[in-house]
Amino acid sequence: MKSLACHTAANQLRTRLIISLRAESPTVKTFVFKDELCGGAKPGQFLMLWIPGVDEIPLSIMDARDDGRVAVSVKALGEATVALHQKRVGEPVGVRGPFGNCFMLNGRKPLMVGGGTGIAPLMFLTRRFLSRAVSTTFVFGAKTRDELLFRGELEKFGAKRVRLVKSTEDGSCGLTGLCTEPLEQMLARERFDEVYACGPEQMILKVFELTEQSGVQMQASLERLMRCAIGLCGSCVIGKYRVCSDGPVFTSKQLRQVKNEFGLSKRDRCGKRVPLD
Ligand SMILES: Cc1cc2nc3c(=O)[nH]c(=O)nc-3n(C[C@H](O)[C@H](O)[C@H](O)COP(=O)(O)OP(=O)(O)OC[C@H]3O[C@@H](n4cnc5c(N)ncnc54)[C@H](O)[C@@H]3O)c2cc1C
Ligand code: FES
């Protein structure tokens, strides 16, 4: 449990300038800014980014450095994310955070499973594992080759440090189909110490079912509607948990406890339970 003073500082809105940006794919851009508090974030934590005059949105931290540099990778989807994509270097954004818990780095043989922008926090986690001389297996997928995020950076690590299993739904890169398809065989053939997943919730649910069958522990980062990010408003609730403060990372044991909602439903802006998209 975080101390109140710690939360108060993290929850203070800070104005920060974008110091660099790059296109990761036709729809995803990475934005870098300097922020001392978020620079100390751990893999799995998120921040709230305020796009002045538009909205404030939750984003996973893709990288955080000791010198305060912080990166987020954002898909242009709706009003806030499209407005953010129009920002240039030197323009201001507002930052609160870091919030939430983090992935626990367990064992010496981790397996990452990422889809879409869910790959972002797993990149941060992979760098942390590598800094402890732990190599990883990284299963990742997207609809097309262009949308397969961080492919270049992952390939640069080298196969000995990061073993890659790529898949695309249209077959333009790696295996054809969903990234969960090769998993069943992998989990049957090899023993992994822990599986880490982030991406669309249907993907996470499939990974959960496979890890339950093979008896491997899992940690998954979930997304829900977030407003306050500090456990007050209740908009991110899943079962007895608030994703912003009890999560966003949940263990296999916790996912079992919320199986009536996990992969099935979420809360809308009025707090009503609605089916997942
Ligand atoms: C913990 C967490 C980490 C996330 N990390 C990333 C990331 O690294 N990169 C990334 O591109 N996206 C991430 N998202 C999703 C991102 O917050 C939404 O895409 C964004 O809020 C959409 O806002 P919009 O105005 O552009 O689109 P809208 O048209 O308003 O919404 C598009 C969809 O995004 C979701 N959404 C909208 N507002 C919120 C909100 N306040 N909280 C949560 N979901 C919302 C809803 O499902 C909605 O249907 C994360 C969400 C959470 C909860
Ligand atoms: S976002 Fe308000 S309680 Fe989680």
mmCIF file of C-alpha atoms and ligand atoms in Angstrom:
data_model
loop_
_atom_site.group_PDB
_atom_site.id
_atom_site.type_symbol
_atom_site.label_atom_id
_atom_site.label_comp_id
_atom_site.label_asym_id
_atom_site.label_seq_id
_atom_site.Cartn_x
_atom_site.Cartn_y
_atom_site.Cartn_z
ATOM 1 C CA MET A 1 0.000 0.000 0.000
ATOM 2 C CA LYS A 2 1.437 3.381 -0.991
ATOM 3 C CA SER A 3 1.758 6.137 1.580
ATOM 4 C CA LEU A 4 -0.608 9.104 1.194
ATOM 5 C CA ALA A 5 2.335 11.490 0.696
ATOM 6 C CA CYS A 6 3.671 9.312 -2.105
ATOM 7 C CA HIS A 7 0.258 9.232 -3.781
ATOM 8 C CA THR A 8 -0.212 12.993 -3.388
ATOM 9 C CA ALA A 9 3.036 13.753 -5.211
ATOM 10 C CA ALA A 10 2.321 11.259 -7.994
ATOM 11 C CA ASN A 11 -1.225 12.574 -8.348
ATOM 12 C CA GLN A 12 -0.122 16.190 -8.845
ATOM 13 C CA LEU A 13 -0.557 17.244 -12.476
ATOM 14 C CA ARG A 14 2.800 18.297 -13.968
ATOM 15 C CA THR A 15 3.298 20.099 -17.263
ATOM 16 C CA ARG A 16 5.969 18.436 -19.411
ATOM 17 C CA LEU A 17 7.294 19.109 -22.900
ATOM 18 C CA ILE A 18 7.506 16.404 -25.529
ATOM 19 C CA ILE A 19 11.239 15.963 -26.150
ATOM 20 C CA SER A 20 11.052 13.437 -28.960
ATOM 21 C CA LEU A 21 8.581 11.359 -30.893
ATOM 22 C CA ARG A 22 8.718 8.600 -33.488
ATOM 23 C CA ALA A 23 6.251 6.635 -35.556
ATOM 24 C CA GLU A 24 6.242 2.947 -34.605
ATOM 25 C CA SER A 25 3.608 1.995 -37.196
ATOM 26 C CA PRO A 26 1.006 3.766 -39.359
ATOM 27 C CA THR A 27 -1.228 4.145 -36.257
ATOM 28 C CA VAL A 28 1.142 4.126 -33.253
ATOM 29 C CA LYS A 29 3.563 6.834 -32.114
ATOM 30 C CA THR A 30 5.977 6.886 -29.193
ATOM 31 C CA PHE A 31 6.199 10.132 -27.194
ATOM 32 C CA VAL A 32 9.115 10.871 -24.869
ATOM 33 C CA PHE A 33 9.191 13.518 -22.129
ATOM 34 C CA LYS A 34 11.131 14.074 -18.929
ATOM 35 C CA ASP A 35 9.469 13.533 -15.561
ATOM 36 C CA GLU A 36 11.374 12.621 -12.427
ATOM 37 C CA LEU A 37 8.552 10.647 -10.768
ATOM 38 C CA CYS A 38 7.587 8.627 -13.835
ATOM 39 C CA GLY A 39 11.291 8.141 -14.587
ATOM 40 C CA GLY A 40 11.315 5.937 -11.473
ATOM 41 C CA ALA A 41 8.375 3.816 -12.669
ATOM 42 C CA LYS A 42 8.489 0.027 -12.823
ATOM 43 C CA PRO A 43 7.306 -2.167 -15.727
ATOM 44 C CA GLY A 44 3.518 -2.569 -15.640
ATOM 45 C CA GLN A 45 2.811 0.843 -14.110
ATOM 46 C CA PHE A 46 0.848 3.448 -16.030
ATOM 47 C CA LEU A 47 0.489 7.221 -16.097
ATOM 48 C CA MET A 48 -2.364 9.597 -16.886
ATOM 49 C CA LEU A 49 -1.575 11.873 -19.813
ATOM 50 C CA TRP A 50 -3.557 15.074 -20.200
ATOM 51 C CA ILE A 51 -3.876 16.415 -23.702
ATOM 52 C CA PRO A 52 -4.647 20.109 -23.024
ATOM 53 C CA GLY A 53 -8.193 21.068 -23.903
ATOM 54 C CA VAL A 54 -9.146 17.511 -24.893
ATOM 55 C CA ASP A 55 -9.000 14.734 -22.269
ATOM 56 C CA GLU A 56 -6.829 12.802 -19.863
ATOM 57 C CA ILE A 57 -6.095 9.146 -20.702
ATOM 58 C CA PRO A 58 -4.306 6.190 -19.068
ATOM 59 C CA LEU A 59 -1.177 4.887 -20.845
ATOM 60 C CA SER A 60 1.242 2.114 -19.967
ATOM 61 C CA ILE A 61 4.809 3.225 -19.449
ATOM 62 C CA MET A 62 6.884 1.765 -22.287
ATOM 63 C CA ASP A 63 10.241 2.898 -20.893
ATOM 64 C CA ALA A 64 11.543 4.861 -17.900
ATOM 65 C CA ARG A 65 15.142 5.914 -17.393
ATOM 66 C CA ASP A 66 17.163 7.126 -14.383
ATOM 67 C CA ASP A 67 17.642 10.523 -16.085
ATOM 68 C CA GLY A 68 13.828 10.997 -15.970
ATOM 69 C CA ARG A 69 13.103 10.166 -19.610
ATOM 70 C CA VAL A 70 9.758 8.416 -19.974
ATOM 71 C CA ALA A 71 8.193 6.928 -23.099
ATOM 72 C CA VAL A 72 4.618 5.991 -23.947
ATOM 73 C CA SER A 73 3.448 4.380 -27.191
ATOM 74 C CA VAL A 74 -0.013 5.427 -28.256
ATOM 75 C CA LYS A 75 -2.449 4.159 -30.858
ATOM 76 C CA ALA A 76 -4.601 6.815 -32.553
ATOM 77 C CA LEU A 77 -8.145 5.655 -31.791
ATOM 78 C CA GLY A 78 -10.467 8.482 -30.774
ATOM 79 C CA GLU A 79 -10.525 12.141 -29.772
ATOM 80 C CA ALA A 80 -7.679 12.215 -27.231
ATOM 81 C CA THR A 81 -5.255 9.878 -28.958
ATOM 82 C CA VAL A 82 -5.776 11.492 -32.386
ATOM 83 C CA ALA A 83 -5.159 14.947 -30.820
ATOM 84 C CA LEU A 84 -1.985 13.604 -29.175
ATOM 85 C CA HIS A 85 -0.747 12.262 -32.513
ATOM 86 C CA GLN A 86 -0.933 15.816 -33.887
ATOM 87 C CA LYS A 87 1.453 17.131 -31.202
ATOM 88 C CA ARG A 88 5.014 18.072 -32.105
ATOM 89 C CA VAL A 89 8.320 18.130 -30.189
ATOM 90 C CA GLY A 90 8.343 21.044 -27.715
ATOM 91 C CA GLU A 91 4.576 21.069 -27.126
ATOM 92 C CA PRO A 92 3.248 20.581 -23.569
ATOM 93 C CA VAL A 93 1.242 17.720 -22.110
ATOM 94 C CA GLY A 94 0.101 17.095 -18.520
ATOM 95 C CA VAL A 95 1.310 14.088 -16.554
ATOM 96 C CA ARG A 96 0.126 12.336 -13.369
ATOM 97 C CA GLY A 97 1.620 9.123 -12.037
ATOM 98 C CA PRO A 98 3.143 6.633 -12.011
ATOM 99 C CA PHE A 99 0.137 4.630 -10.832
ATOM 100 C CA GLY A 100 -0.717 1.037 -10.094
ATOM 101 C CA ASN A 101 1.283 -2.027 -9.237
ATOM 102 C CA CYS A 102 3.946 -3.586 -11.426
ATOM 103 C CA PHE A 103 4.958 -6.926 -12.902
ATOM 104 C CA MET A 104 6.929 -9.119 -10.493
ATOM 105 C CA LEU A 105 10.095 -10.428 -12.131
ATOM 106 C CA ASN A 106 9.829 -14.125 -11.242
ATOM 107 C CA GLY A 107 12.153 -16.935 -12.276
ATOM 108 C CA ARG A 108 14.751 -17.210 -15.012
ATOM 109 C CA LYS A 109 12.587 -18.392 -17.888
ATOM 110 C CA PRO A 110 9.841 -15.845 -18.599
ATOM 111 C CA LEU A 111 7.473 -15.887 -21.553
ATOM 112 C CA MET A 112 5.920 -12.648 -22.856
ATOM 113 C CA VAL A 113 2.696 -12.637 -24.861
ATOM 114 C CA GLY A 114 1.714 -9.292 -26.355
ATOM 115 C CA GLY A 115 -0.837 -7.990 -28.813
ATOM 116 C CA GLY A 116 -1.242 -4.478 -30.255
ATOM 117 C CA THR A 117 -0.108 -1.663 -27.950
ATOM 118 C CA GLY A 118 -0.069 -4.260 -25.150
ATOM 119 C CA ILE A 119 3.448 -5.005 -26.363
ATOM 120 C CA ALA A 120 4.606 -1.636 -24.909
ATOM 121 C CA PRO A 121 4.765 -2.535 -21.172
ATOM 122 C CA LEU A 122 6.257 -5.941 -22.091
ATOM 123 C CA MET A 123 9.134 -4.123 -23.851
ATOM 124 C CA PHE A 124 9.863 -2.294 -20.582
ATOM 125 C CA LEU A 125 9.653 -5.606 -18.694
ATOM 126 C CA THR A 126 11.931 -7.357 -21.218
ATOM 127 C CA ARG A 127 14.608 -4.641 -20.825
ATOM 128 C CA ARG A 128 14.447 -5.144 -17.031
ATOM 129 C CA PHE A 129 14.827 -8.928 -17.366
ATOM 130 C CA LEU A 130 17.772 -8.428 -19.734
ATOM 131 C CA SER A 131 19.421 -6.028 -17.266
ATOM 132 C CA ARG A 132 19.356 -8.973 -14.807
ATOM 133 C CA ALA A 133 20.892 -11.257 -17.448
ATOM 134 C CA VAL A 134 17.611 -13.147 -17.912
ATOM 135 C CA SER A 135 16.755 -13.903 -21.541
ATOM 136 C CA THR A 136 13.101 -14.028 -22.590
ATOM 137 C CA THR A 137 10.792 -15.578 -25.140
ATOM 138 C CA PHE A 138 8.531 -12.988 -26.766
ATOM 139 C CA VAL A 139 5.370 -14.082 -28.582
ATOM 140 C CA PHE A 140 3.724 -11.137 -30.275
ATOM 141 C CA GLY A 141 1.169 -10.479 -32.917
ATOM 142 C CA ALA A 142 -0.722 -7.897 -34.902
ATOM 143 C CA LYS A 143 -3.152 -7.744 -37.808
ATOM 144 C CA THR A 144 -0.435 -6.898 -40.366
ATOM 145 C CA ARG A 145 3.386 -6.636 -40.608
ATOM 146 C CA ASP A 146 3.223 -2.796 -40.418
ATOM 147 C CA GLU A 147 1.417 -3.002 -37.077
ATOM 148 C CA LEU A 148 3.835 -5.476 -35.481
ATOM 149 C CA LEU A 149 5.226 -3.040 -32.911
ATOM 150 C CA PHE A 150 8.890 -2.828 -31.838
ATOM 151 C CA ARG A 151 9.924 -5.613 -34.251
ATOM 152 C CA GLY A 152 13.206 -3.827 -35.090
ATOM 153 C CA GLU A 153 14.142 -3.202 -31.455
ATOM 154 C CA LEU A 154 13.277 -6.771 -30.441
ATOM 155 C CA GLU A 155 15.303 -8.212 -33.330
ATOM 156 C CA LYS A 156 18.302 -6.066 -32.315
ATOM 157 C CA PHE A 157 18.436 -7.791 -28.900
ATOM 158 C CA GLY A 158 19.466 -10.966 -30.753
ATOM 159 C CA ALA A 159 17.863 -14.419 -30.623
ATOM 160 C CA LYS A 160 20.019 -15.542 -27.682
ATOM 161 C CA ARG A 161 18.640 -12.783 -25.460
ATOM 162 C CA VAL A 162 15.101 -12.511 -26.844
ATOM 163 C CA ARG A 163 13.657 -15.465 -28.755
ATOM 164 C CA LEU A 164 10.925 -14.064 -31.001
ATOM 165 C CA VAL A 165 7.744 -15.755 -32.175
ATOM 166 C CA LYS A 166 5.931 -13.371 -34.525
ATOM 167 C CA SER A 167 2.476 -13.730 -35.995
ATOM 168 C CA THR A 168 0.195 -11.651 -38.166
ATOM 169 C CA GLU A 169 -3.457 -12.243 -38.951
ATOM 170 C CA ASP A 170 -2.876 -11.682 -42.696
ATOM 171 C CA GLY A 171 0.318 -13.790 -42.790
ATOM 172 C CA SER A 172 2.510 -10.844 -43.935
ATOM 173 C CA CYS A 173 5.108 -11.558 -41.204
ATOM 174 C CA GLY A 174 5.819 -14.673 -39.140
ATOM 175 C CA LEU A 175 3.108 -17.243 -38.506
ATOM 176 C CA THR A 176 -0.385 -16.682 -39.880
ATOM 177 C CA GLY A 177 -3.117 -16.249 -37.291
ATOM 178 C CA LEU A 178 -3.440 -15.076 -33.723
ATOM 179 C CA CYS A 179 -0.387 -14.915 -31.461
ATOM 180 C CA THR A 180 -2.065 -17.296 -29.013
ATOM 181 C CA GLU A 181 -2.072 -20.132 -31.599
ATOM 182 C CA PRO A 182 1.607 -21.209 -31.236
ATOM 183 C CA LEU A 183 1.315 -20.889 -27.458
ATOM 184 C CA GLU A 184 -0.503 -24.146 -26.817
ATOM 185 C CA GLN A 185 2.355 -26.195 -28.288
ATOM 186 C CA MET A 186 5.023 -24.034 -26.666
ATOM 187 C CA LEU A 187 3.495 -24.491 -23.218
ATOM 188 C CA ALA A 188 3.177 -28.246 -23.800
ATOM 189 C CA ARG A 189 6.809 -28.596 -24.986
ATOM 190 C CA GLU A 190 8.651 -26.250 -22.624
ATOM 191 C CA ARG A 191 8.470 -25.293 -18.991
ATOM 192 C CA PHE A 192 8.313 -21.518 -18.409
ATOM 193 C CA ASP A 193 8.610 -20.008 -14.934
ATOM 194 C CA GLU A 194 6.008 -17.292 -15.525
ATOM 195 C CA VAL A 195 3.893 -15.974 -18.401
ATOM 196 C CA TYR A 196 3.382 -12.198 -18.790
ATOM 197 C CA ALA A 197 0.516 -10.978 -20.986
ATOM 198 C CA CYS A 198 -0.827 -7.658 -22.183
ATOM 199 C CA GLY A 199 -3.104 -6.856 -25.101
ATOM 200 C CA PRO A 200 -6.755 -7.251 -26.094
ATOM 201 C CA GLU A 201 -8.652 -8.912 -23.239
ATOM 202 C CA GLN A 202 -9.852 -11.809 -25.444
ATOM 203 C CA MET A 203 -6.175 -12.577 -26.098
ATOM 204 C CA ILE A 204 -5.367 -12.407 -22.373
ATOM 205 C CA LEU A 205 -8.308 -14.718 -21.612
ATOM 206 C CA LYS A 206 -7.008 -17.302 -24.098
ATOM 207 C CA VAL A 207 -3.500 -17.082 -22.573
ATOM 208 C CA PHE A 208 -5.049 -17.491 -19.122
ATOM 209 C CA GLU A 209 -6.939 -20.647 -20.206
ATOM 210 C CA LEU A 210 -3.761 -22.146 -21.696
ATOM 211 C CA THR A 211 -1.639 -21.374 -18.629
ATOM 212 C CA GLU A 212 -4.318 -22.867 -16.371
ATOM 213 C CA GLN A 213 -4.242 -26.069 -18.463
ATOM 214 C CA SER A 214 -0.457 -26.295 -18.286
ATOM 215 C CA GLY A 215 -0.140 -25.203 -14.665
ATOM 216 C CA VAL A 216 2.064 -22.138 -15.292
ATOM 217 C CA GLN A 217 1.598 -18.947 -13.298
ATOM 218 C CA MET A 218 0.608 -15.836 -15.180
ATOM 219 C CA GLN A 219 0.601 -12.074 -14.705
ATOM 220 C CA ALA A 220 -1.615 -9.985 -16.976
ATOM 221 C CA SER A 221 -2.104 -6.251 -17.347
ATOM 222 C CA LEU A 222 -5.793 -5.335 -17.766
ATOM 223 C CA GLU A 223 -7.446 -2.204 -19.134
ATOM 224 C CA ARG A 224 -10.627 -0.615 -17.847
ATOM 225 C CA LEU A 225 -12.115 2.861 -18.105
ATOM 226 C CA MET A 226 -10.023 5.103 -15.858
ATOM 227 C CA ARG A 227 -10.706 8.541 -14.521
ATOM 228 C CA CYS A 228 -9.144 9.228 -11.115
ATOM 229 C CA ALA A 229 -6.390 6.532 -11.330
ATOM 230 C CA ILE A 230 -6.102 6.437 -7.532
ATOM 231 C CA GLY A 231 -8.911 4.091 -6.483
ATOM 232 C CA LEU A 232 -11.596 6.703 -5.739
ATOM 233 C CA CYS A 233 -14.135 6.906 -8.579
ATOM 234 C CA GLY A 234 -14.837 3.186 -9.148
ATOM 235 C CA SER A 235 -14.989 3.425 -12.953
ATOM 236 C CA CYS A 236 -12.281 0.757 -13.378
ATOM 237 C CA VAL A 237 -13.826 -1.861 -11.097
ATOM 238 C CA ILE A 238 -13.581 -5.589 -11.932
ATOM 239 C CA GLY A 239 -15.077 -7.901 -9.296
ATOM 240 C CA LYS A 240 -13.666 -6.851 -5.918
ATOM 241 C CA TYR A 241 -10.714 -5.052 -7.538
ATOM 242 C CA ARG A 242 -10.026 -1.573 -8.881
ATOM 243 C CA VAL A 243 -7.766 -1.956 -11.879
ATOM 244 C CA CYS A 244 -6.041 1.414 -11.285
ATOM 245 C CA SER A 245 -4.934 0.723 -7.712
ATOM 246 C CA ASP A 246 -5.115 -3.070 -7.189
ATOM 247 C CA GLY A 247 -3.779 -3.598 -10.738
ATOM 248 C CA PRO A 248 -3.336 -3.074 -13.609
ATOM 249 C CA VAL A 249 -1.285 -6.265 -13.209
ATOM 250 C CA PHE A 250 -3.228 -9.289 -11.928
ATOM 251 C CA THR A 251 -1.977 -12.780 -11.094
ATOM 252 C CA SER A 252 -3.588 -16.078 -12.138
ATOM 253 C CA LYS A 253 -5.119 -16.365 -8.661
ATOM 254 C CA GLN A 254 -6.733 -12.920 -8.922
ATOM 255 C CA LEU A 255 -7.965 -13.574 -12.474
ATOM 256 C CA ARG A 256 -9.714 -16.737 -11.217
ATOM 257 C CA GLN A 257 -11.492 -14.574 -8.623
ATOM 258 C CA VAL A 258 -12.931 -12.245 -11.305
ATOM 259 C CA LYS A 259 -13.855 -14.894 -13.879
ATOM 260 C CA ASN A 260 -17.460 -13.632 -14.040
ATOM 261 C CA GLU A 261 -16.190 -10.375 -15.591
ATOM 262 C CA PHE A 262 -12.700 -11.109 -16.965
ATOM 263 C CA GLY A 263 -12.933 -11.395 -20.776
ATOM 264 C CA LEU A 264 -16.681 -10.812 -20.620
ATOM 265 C CA SER A 265 -17.676 -7.367 -19.391
ATOM 266 C CA LYS A 266 -16.491 -3.915 -18.340
ATOM 267 C CA ARG A 267 -18.091 -0.750 -16.921
ATOM 268 C CA ASP A 268 -19.193 2.028 -19.263
ATOM 269 C CA ARG A 269 -18.952 5.760 -18.537
ATOM 270 C CA CYS A 270 -22.170 5.538 -16.448
ATOM 271 C CA GLY A 271 -20.821 2.630 -14.386
ATOM 272 C CA LYS A 272 -23.121 0.113 -16.094
ATOM 273 C CA ARG A 273 -21.751 -3.368 -16.797
ATOM 274 C CA VAL A 274 -21.552 -3.815 -20.580
ATOM 275 C CA PRO A 275 -20.091 -6.590 -22.783
ATOM 276 C CA LEU A 276 -16.424 -6.161 -23.744
ATOM 277 C CA ASP A 277 -15.914 -4.828 -27.316
HETATM 278 C C1 LIG B 1 -3.912 0.870 -17.715
HETATM 279 C C2 LIG B 1 -4.119 1.255 -19.164
HETATM 280 C C3 LIG B 1 -3.018 1.316 -19.993
HETATM 281 C C4 LIG B 1 -3.178 1.681 -21.326
HETATM 282 N N1 LIG B 1 -2.060 1.749 -22.109
HETATM 283 C C5 LIG B 1 -2.155 2.133 -23.392
HETATM 284 C C6 LIG B 1 -0.994 2.249 -24.192
HETATM 285 O O1 LIG B 1 0.137 2.008 -23.744
HETATM 286 N N2 LIG B 1 -1.146 2.669 -25.462
HETATM 287 C C7 LIG B 1 -2.388 2.955 -25.988
HETATM 288 O O2 LIG B 1 -2.454 3.337 -27.170
HETATM 289 N N3 LIG B 1 -3.509 2.846 -25.255
HETATM 290 C C8 LIG B 1 -3.424 2.440 -23.966
HETATM 291 N N4 LIG B 1 -4.563 2.355 -23.198
HETATM 292 C C9 LIG B 1 -5.866 2.670 -23.816
HETATM 293 C C10 LIG B 1 -6.050 4.173 -23.927
HETATM 294 O O3 LIG B 1 -6.196 4.728 -22.641
HETATM 295 C C11 LIG B 1 -7.293 4.470 -24.784
HETATM 296 O O4 LIG B 1 -7.038 4.035 -26.100
HETATM 297 C C12 LIG B 1 -7.613 5.943 -24.811
HETATM 298 O O5 LIG B 1 -8.085 6.345 -23.554
HETATM 299 C C13 LIG B 1 -8.630 6.228 -25.897
HETATM 300 O O6 LIG B 1 -9.035 7.591 -25.805
HETATM 301 P P1 LIG B 1 -9.569 8.386 -27.077
HETATM 302 O O7 LIG B 1 -10.196 9.643 -26.610
HETATM 303 O O8 LIG B 1 -8.531 8.499 -28.130
HETATM 304 O O9 LIG B 1 -10.627 7.410 -27.698
HETATM 305 P P2 LIG B 1 -12.174 7.216 -27.348
HETATM 306 O O10 LIG B 1 -12.909 7.252 -28.645
HETATM 307 O O11 LIG B 1 -12.612 8.076 -26.214
HETATM 308 O O12 LIG B 1 -12.137 5.738 -26.821
HETATM 309 C C14 LIG B 1 -11.744 4.610 -27.585
HETATM 310 C C15 LIG B 1 -11.759 3.415 -26.636
HETATM 311 O O13 LIG B 1 -10.706 3.584 -25.677
HETATM 312 C C16 LIG B 1 -11.147 3.226 -24.370
HETATM 313 N N5 LIG B 1 -11.051 4.405 -23.458
HETATM 314 C C17 LIG B 1 -11.489 5.657 -23.682
HETATM 315 N N6 LIG B 1 -11.227 6.440 -22.620
HETATM 316 C C18 LIG B 1 -10.630 5.666 -21.711
HETATM 317 C C19 LIG B 1 -10.127 5.868 -20.397
HETATM 318 N N7 LIG B 1 -10.204 7.051 -19.769
HETATM 319 N N8 LIG B 1 -9.606 4.814 -19.743
HETATM 320 C C20 LIG B 1 -9.480 3.607 -20.358
HETATM 321 N N9 LIG B 1 -9.920 3.356 -21.586
HETATM 322 C C21 LIG B 1 -10.502 4.369 -22.260
HETATM 323 C C22 LIG B 1 -12.570 2.766 -24.501
HETATM 324 O O14 LIG B 1 -12.565 1.332 -24.579
HETATM 325 C C23 LIG B 1 -13.062 3.313 -25.808
HETATM 326 O O15 LIG B 1 -13.989 2.488 -26.426
HETATM 327 C C24 LIG B 1 -4.468 1.986 -21.853
HETATM 328 C C25 LIG B 1 -5.577 1.909 -21.012
HETATM 329 C C26 LIG B 1 -5.408 1.538 -19.684
HETATM 330 C C27 LIG B 1 -6.603 1.469 -18.795
HETATM 331 S S1 FES B 2 -9.972 5.005 -12.117
HETATM 332 FE FE1 FES B 2 -11.046 5.757 -10.405
HETATM 333 S S2 FES B 2 -11.121 4.028 -9.076
HETATM 334 FE FE2 FES B 2 -9.880 3.390 -10.734
#
